[in-house]
Coordinates of C-alpha atoms in Angstrom, one line a residue:
M24 CA 24.4 40.9 12.3
L25 CA 21.1 41.8 13.4
V26 CA 18.0 39.7 12.5
P27 CA 14.4 41.7 11.7
E28 CA 11.6 40.5 13.4
F29 CA 8.9 40.4 11.7
P30 CA 5.0 40.7 12.4
D31 CA 3.7 37.3 12.9
T32 CA 0.6 37.1 10.8
Q33 CA -0.4 33.4 11.4
D34 CA -1.4 33.9 15.3
K35 CA -4.0 36.8 14.0
Q36 CA -7.4 36.3 14.4
P37 CA -8.4 34.9 11.7
T38 CA -11.9 37.0 9.7
I39 CA -14.2 33.6 9.1
P40 CA -13.6 31.9 12.4
I41 CA -13.4 28.4 11.4
S42 CA -11.6 25.4 12.5
L43 CA -9.6 23.7 10.0
T44 CA -9.1 19.9 9.9
R45 CA -6.0 20.0 8.6
V46 CA -3.1 21.7 7.4
G47 CA 0.3 21.7 5.5
V48 CA 2.9 20.8 3.4
T49 CA 2.9 18.5 0.1
G50 CA 4.9 16.7 -2.1
V51 CA 8.5 17.0 0.2
K52 CA 11.1 14.4 -1.2
K53 CA 13.6 13.3 0.7
L54 CA 16.6 10.5 0.2
L55 CA 16.3 8.0 2.8
K56 CA 18.9 5.8 3.3
I57 CA 18.5 2.3 5.6
K58 CA 20.6 0.8 6.2
R59 CA 21.8 -3.0 7.0
E60 CA 23.4 -6.0 8.8
D61 CA 25.2 -8.0 6.5
K62 CA 23.8 -6.1 3.7
R63 CA 23.6 -3.0 1.2
P64 CA 21.5 -1.0 2.3
I65 CA 18.1 0.4 0.4
I66 CA 18.1 3.5 -0.6
L67 CA 14.5 5.0 -1.2
L68 CA 13.1 8.6 -2.3
P69 CA 10.4 9.2 0.0
T70 CA 7.0 12.0 -0.5
F71 CA 6.0 12.9 2.8
N72 CA 2.4 14.8 3.4
A73 CA 2.4 16.8 6.5
F74 CA -0.7 18.7 8.6
V75 CA -2.7 20.2 11.8
D76 CA -5.2 21.0 12.8
L77 CA -5.7 24.8 13.2
P78 CA -8.2 26.1 15.8
S79 CA -10.8 28.6 14.9
T80 CA -9.2 30.5 16.9
Q81 CA -5.9 31.3 15.1
K82 CA -5.5 32.4 11.5
G83 CA -2.4 30.1 10.1
V84 CA -0.3 27.3 10.9
H85 CA 3.2 28.6 11.1
M86 CA 4.0 26.1 7.5
S87 CA 7.2 26.0 7.4
R88 CA 7.9 24.1 10.4
N89 CA 6.5 21.7 8.7
P90 CA 8.9 20.6 5.5
E91 CA 11.9 21.9 8.7
V92 CA 9.9 19.0 10.9
I93 CA 10.1 16.0 7.6
S94 CA 13.8 17.6 7.2
E95 CA 14.6 17.1 10.8
I96 CA 14.1 13.5 11.9
V97 CA 15.2 12.4 8.1
N98 CA 18.8 14.0 9.1
E99 CA 18.1 12.3 13.1
M100 CA 17.6 8.9 11.5
E101 CA 20.3 8.8 9.0
Y102 CA 22.7 7.0 11.0
E103 CA 20.3 4.9 12.4
S104 CA 20.4 1.6 11.2
E105 CA 17.2 -0.6 9.9
V106 CA 14.8 2.5 10.3
H107 CA 11.3 1.9 9.9
M108 CA 9.4 4.1 8.0
E109 CA 6.2 4.0 9.7
T110 CA 9.0 5.0 12.4
I111 CA 9.7 8.0 10.7
C112 CA 6.3 9.3 10.7
A113 CA 4.9 8.2 14.1
N114 CA 8.5 11.2 14.8
I115 CA 7.5 14.0 12.5
V116 CA 3.2 13.3 14.4
K117 CA 5.3 14.0 17.6
K118 CA 7.1 16.7 17.1
L119 CA 4.9 18.5 14.3
L120 CA 2.2 18.6 18.4
E121 CA 5.1 19.8 19.1
K122 CA 6.5 23.0 16.4
H123 CA 2.4 24.0 17.0
E124 CA 1.9 24.6 20.5
Y125 CA -1.9 25.3 19.0
A126 CA -2.8 22.4 17.9
V127 CA -3.9 18.9 18.9
C128 CA -4.2 16.2 15.7
A129 CA -0.9 15.8 13.2
E130 CA -1.0 13.2 10.3
T131 CA 2.5 12.6 8.2
E132 CA 1.9 10.5 5.0
A133 CA 5.4 8.9 3.8
R134 CA 5.2 7.4 0.1
S135 CA 8.2 5.5 -2.3
E136 CA 9.6 3.3 -4.6
Y137 CA 10.2 -0.3 -3.6
I138 CA 12.7 -2.1 -5.8
I139 CA 12.0 -6.0 -5.5
N140 CA 15.0 -8.6 -6.8
K141 CA 12.5 -10.8 -9.2
L142 CA 13.7 -14.3 -11.4
S143 CA 11.3 -14.5 -13.6
P144 CA 8.9 -18.0 -14.1
V145 CA 10.0 -19.9 -16.5
T146 CA 14.3 -19.1 -18.1
K147 CA 14.9 -17.7 -14.6
R148 CA 16.2 -14.1 -15.4
K149 CA 17.0 -11.7 -13.3
T150 CA 14.6 -8.1 -12.8
Q151 CA 13.8 -5.3 -11.0
E152 CA 9.6 -4.7 -10.6
T153 CA 9.4 -1.6 -9.3
T154 CA 6.5 -1.5 -5.8
Q155 CA 5.0 1.6 -3.3
I156 CA 5.4 1.2 0.8
I157 CA 3.2 3.8 2.6
A158 CA 3.5 5.1 5.5
K159 CA 1.4 6.7 8.2
A160 CA 1.3 8.1 11.4
V161 CA -1.6 10.0 13.1
A162 CA -1.1 12.2 16.2
L163 CA -3.5 13.1 19.1
K164 CA -2.4 15.2 22.1
D165 CA -5.8 15.7 24.6
D166 CA -6.2 18.4 27.0
D167 CA -3.8 17.1 29.5
G168 CA -0.9 17.8 26.6
N169 CA 0.0 13.7 26.3
I170 CA 0.1 12.6 22.7
K171 CA -1.0 9.5 21.9
I172 CA 0.6 8.0 18.3
R173 CA -1.8 5.5 15.5
K174 CA 1.0 4.3 13.0
M175 CA 0.3 1.9 9.6
I176 CA 2.8 0.8 7.0
G177 CA 1.9 -0.8 3.9
A178 CA 3.0 -1.7 0.4
E179 CA 0.4 -0.5 -3.4
V180 CA 2.2 -3.8 -5.4
V181 CA 0.8 -4.0 -9.5
G182 CA -0.8 -7.5 -10.4
M183 CA -2.5 -8.9 -13.2
T184 CA -6.0 -10.1 -13.5
V185 CA -9.3 -12.6 -15.2
C186 CA -11.9 -12.2 -14.9
P187 CA -13.9 -15.5 -13.2
C188 CA -17.5 -15.1 -15.2
A189 CA -16.6 -13.8 -19.5
Q190 CA -14.3 -17.1 -18.6
E191 CA -17.0 -19.2 -17.9
S192 CA -19.4 -18.0 -20.5
V193 CA -16.9 -18.8 -22.8
E194 CA -16.2 -22.4 -21.6
K195 CA -19.9 -22.5 -22.1
D196 CA -20.4 -21.7 -25.6
S197 CA -17.2 -23.8 -26.2
K198 CA -19.1 -27.0 -24.5
E199 CA -21.6 -26.0 -27.2
K200 CA -19.6 -26.4 -30.3
L201 CA -17.6 -29.9 -29.1
L202 CA -20.7 -31.6 -27.9
E203 CA -21.3 -31.1 -31.6
F204 CA -18.9 -34.0 -32.8
L205 CA -17.8 -34.8 -29.9
D206 CA -19.9 -37.8 -27.1
E207 CA -19.9 -35.7 -23.5
E208 CA -17.6 -38.0 -22.2
T209 CA -14.6 -36.8 -24.1
T210 CA -16.0 -33.3 -24.2
E211 CA -15.4 -33.5 -20.7
K212 CA -11.7 -34.6 -20.9
V213 CA -10.9 -31.5 -23.3
L214 CA -12.6 -29.1 -21.5
N215 CA -10.8 -30.4 -18.4
V216 CA -7.5 -30.1 -19.9
V217 CA -8.0 -26.4 -22.1
T218 CA -7.6 -23.3 -20.7
F219 CA -10.4 -20.6 -21.6
A220 CA -9.6 -17.8 -22.5
S221 CA -10.8 -14.5 -20.2
H222 CA -9.7 -10.6 -20.5
N223 CA -7.4 -9.5 -18.1
Q224 CA -7.0 -6.6 -15.8
R225 CA -4.1 -4.2 -14.6
G226 CA -4.6 -5.1 -11.4
I227 CA -4.0 -2.4 -8.2
G228 CA -3.4 -4.1 -4.7
T229 CA -3.0 -1.8 -1.5
I230 CA -2.6 -3.3 2.2
L231 CA -2.1 -0.5 5.4
L232 CA -1.6 -2.0 8.2
E233 CA -1.8 -0.5 11.7
V234 CA 1.6 -1.4 13.7
S235 CA 3.0 -0.7 17.7
E236 CA 6.2 0.1 18.7
Q237 CA 6.5 -3.9 20.5
Q238 CA 5.8 -5.3 16.6
E239 CA 7.7 -5.8 13.2
V240 CA 5.4 -5.9 10.1
N241 CA 8.0 -6.5 7.4
V242 CA 6.6 -5.0 4.2
D243 CA 7.8 -7.2 1.7
D244 CA 5.5 -9.5 3.1
L245 CA 2.6 -7.4 2.2
I246 CA 4.0 -7.0 -1.3
T247 CA 3.8 -10.9 -0.7
I248 CA 0.7 -11.5 0.4
I249 CA -0.9 -8.8 -2.0
Q250 CA 0.6 -11.2 -5.2
N251 CA -0.1 -14.0 -4.0
A252 CA -3.9 -12.6 -4.0
M253 CA -4.5 -11.8 -7.3
S254 CA -4.8 -14.5 -10.6
S255 CA -0.5 -13.6 -11.1
P256 CA 2.2 -11.4 -10.0
V257 CA 3.7 -9.7 -13.2
C258 CA 6.8 -9.5 -14.5
E259 CA 9.0 -6.6 -16.2
I260 CA 11.0 -8.9 -18.6
L261 CA 9.5 -11.9 -19.8
K262 CA 10.7 -14.5 -22.5
R263 CA 7.4 -16.2 -24.9
P264 CA 8.5 -19.7 -22.0
D265 CA 7.7 -16.8 -19.3
E266 CA 4.8 -15.0 -20.8
N267 CA 3.2 -18.5 -21.1
R268 CA 3.4 -19.7 -17.7
I269 CA 1.5 -15.7 -16.1
V270 CA -0.1 -16.4 -18.7
T271 CA -2.4 -19.8 -18.7
N272 CA -1.1 -19.7 -14.3
A273 CA -3.2 -16.3 -14.2
H274 CA -6.3 -17.6 -16.5
Q275 CA -5.9 -20.9 -13.7
N276 CA -6.3 -19.0 -11.1
P277 CA -9.7 -16.7 -12.3
V278 CA -9.8 -14.2 -9.7
F279 CA -12.9 -10.7 -9.5
V280 CA -12.4 -7.6 -7.2
E281 CA -13.5 -8.9 -4.5
D282 CA -12.2 -12.1 -4.4
C283 CA -8.6 -10.2 -4.2
V284 CA -9.7 -7.9 -1.0
R285 CA -10.5 -11.7 0.6
N286 CA -7.2 -13.0 -0.1
M287 CA -5.9 -10.2 0.9
A288 CA -7.1 -10.9 4.6
K289 CA -7.1 -14.0 5.3
G290 CA -2.8 -14.6 3.7
L291 CA -2.8 -11.1 6.0
L292 CA -4.3 -13.3 9.1
E293 CA -1.0 -16.1 7.6
K294 CA 1.3 -14.6 8.4
Y295 CA 0.8 -12.2 10.7
P296 CA -1.8 -14.8 13.2
D297 CA -0.6 -12.9 16.7
L298 CA -0.5 -9.1 15.2
P299 CA -3.3 -8.3 18.0
D300 CA -7.2 -7.7 17.6
N301 CA -7.2 -3.8 18.2
S302 CA -5.1 -3.0 14.8
T303 CA -7.1 -1.4 12.6
V304 CA -5.9 -2.5 8.6
T305 CA -7.1 -0.8 5.2
I306 CA -7.9 -3.4 1.9
K307 CA -8.0 -2.4 -1.8
Q308 CA -7.7 -3.2 -4.6
V309 CA -8.2 -1.2 -8.5
N310 CA -8.9 -3.6 -11.4
Q311 CA -8.1 -1.5 -14.8
E312 CA -11.0 -2.8 -17.2
S313 CA -10.0 -3.3 -21.1
I314 CA -13.3 -3.8 -21.5
H315 CA -14.9 -1.0 -19.9
Q316 CA -13.8 2.2 -19.6
H317 CA -13.7 2.1 -16.4
N318 CA -12.0 0.5 -13.8
A319 CA -13.6 -2.2 -10.0
Y320 CA -12.7 -1.2 -6.6
A321 CA -13.3 -3.6 -3.5
E322 CA -12.4 -2.6 0.7
K323 CA -12.0 -3.6 3.5
T324 CA -11.5 -1.8 6.3
A325 CA -12.0 -4.0 9.8
S326 CA -10.2 -4.9 13.0
L327 CA -7.5 -7.4 12.7
G328 CA -10.3 -9.0 15.3
E329 CA -13.5 -8.6 13.2
L330 CA -11.8 -10.1 10.7
R331 CA -10.7 -13.2 12.0
E332 CA -14.0 -13.6 13.3
E333 CA -15.4 -13.1 10.6
I334 CA -13.9 -15.6 8.9
N335 CA -13.7 -18.1 11.7

């Protein structure tokens, strides 16, 4: 059967000759099975976004090539072991530039829910916690046709934060009331053993780290760093002793949204001291406020070299 040839409308000149930064597809879902030696495979359902730039001389991109490339790369890596999502993204952007000969920049992002197993803090009940894995890659083609790729891996994790300033005001108010019927020494003893109330937030921490072909960063490490940056991790299954432990520990470790970002930066440098100075990292924290309608936000984007210089 002969397949009819249709006109390539995308290759025509646009009516308005303006170049576009990113054109492509979003929301492409794929099943990804990551094999591991001596362990059960990890099953992910990542959602891909894939874009290329468009010159002012091109009316449109050949849009079907983007989901085709995603499918081809995912299928090619189906039988590979220890596949990394950032490597999949890197392979996608490289192939996008090969398919879209008019483009000089390609970008791909993938996000997937990732389940981690843990135990509740006191009763040790098994529970599954949902986090997000994030992977990105950007490819640039120079005038000679050489392609340079940058890839990033990251995680987004939910935790709990406790406001330090509200807690200080509660402690000050409590001290004044205690001094009405206790002496200074006894009051200080009470203050040292009592956990003071404050308002809480559900915190969402994110790390997105640039890595090279020679570097491996375990996403589980990033999840741990994010969790430790907040007042406390959260847990899906909690009995009363577990609730008490989490709430008490969180109120003994109050942090601002700014503290969370700084804690993540410090934790990342301590965990991966050998990552090169020119690796870029973006660290974000969003605290969903309980006593305001707005949320609190903090972010740091820098090279690891810049972070090391600031901390030292």
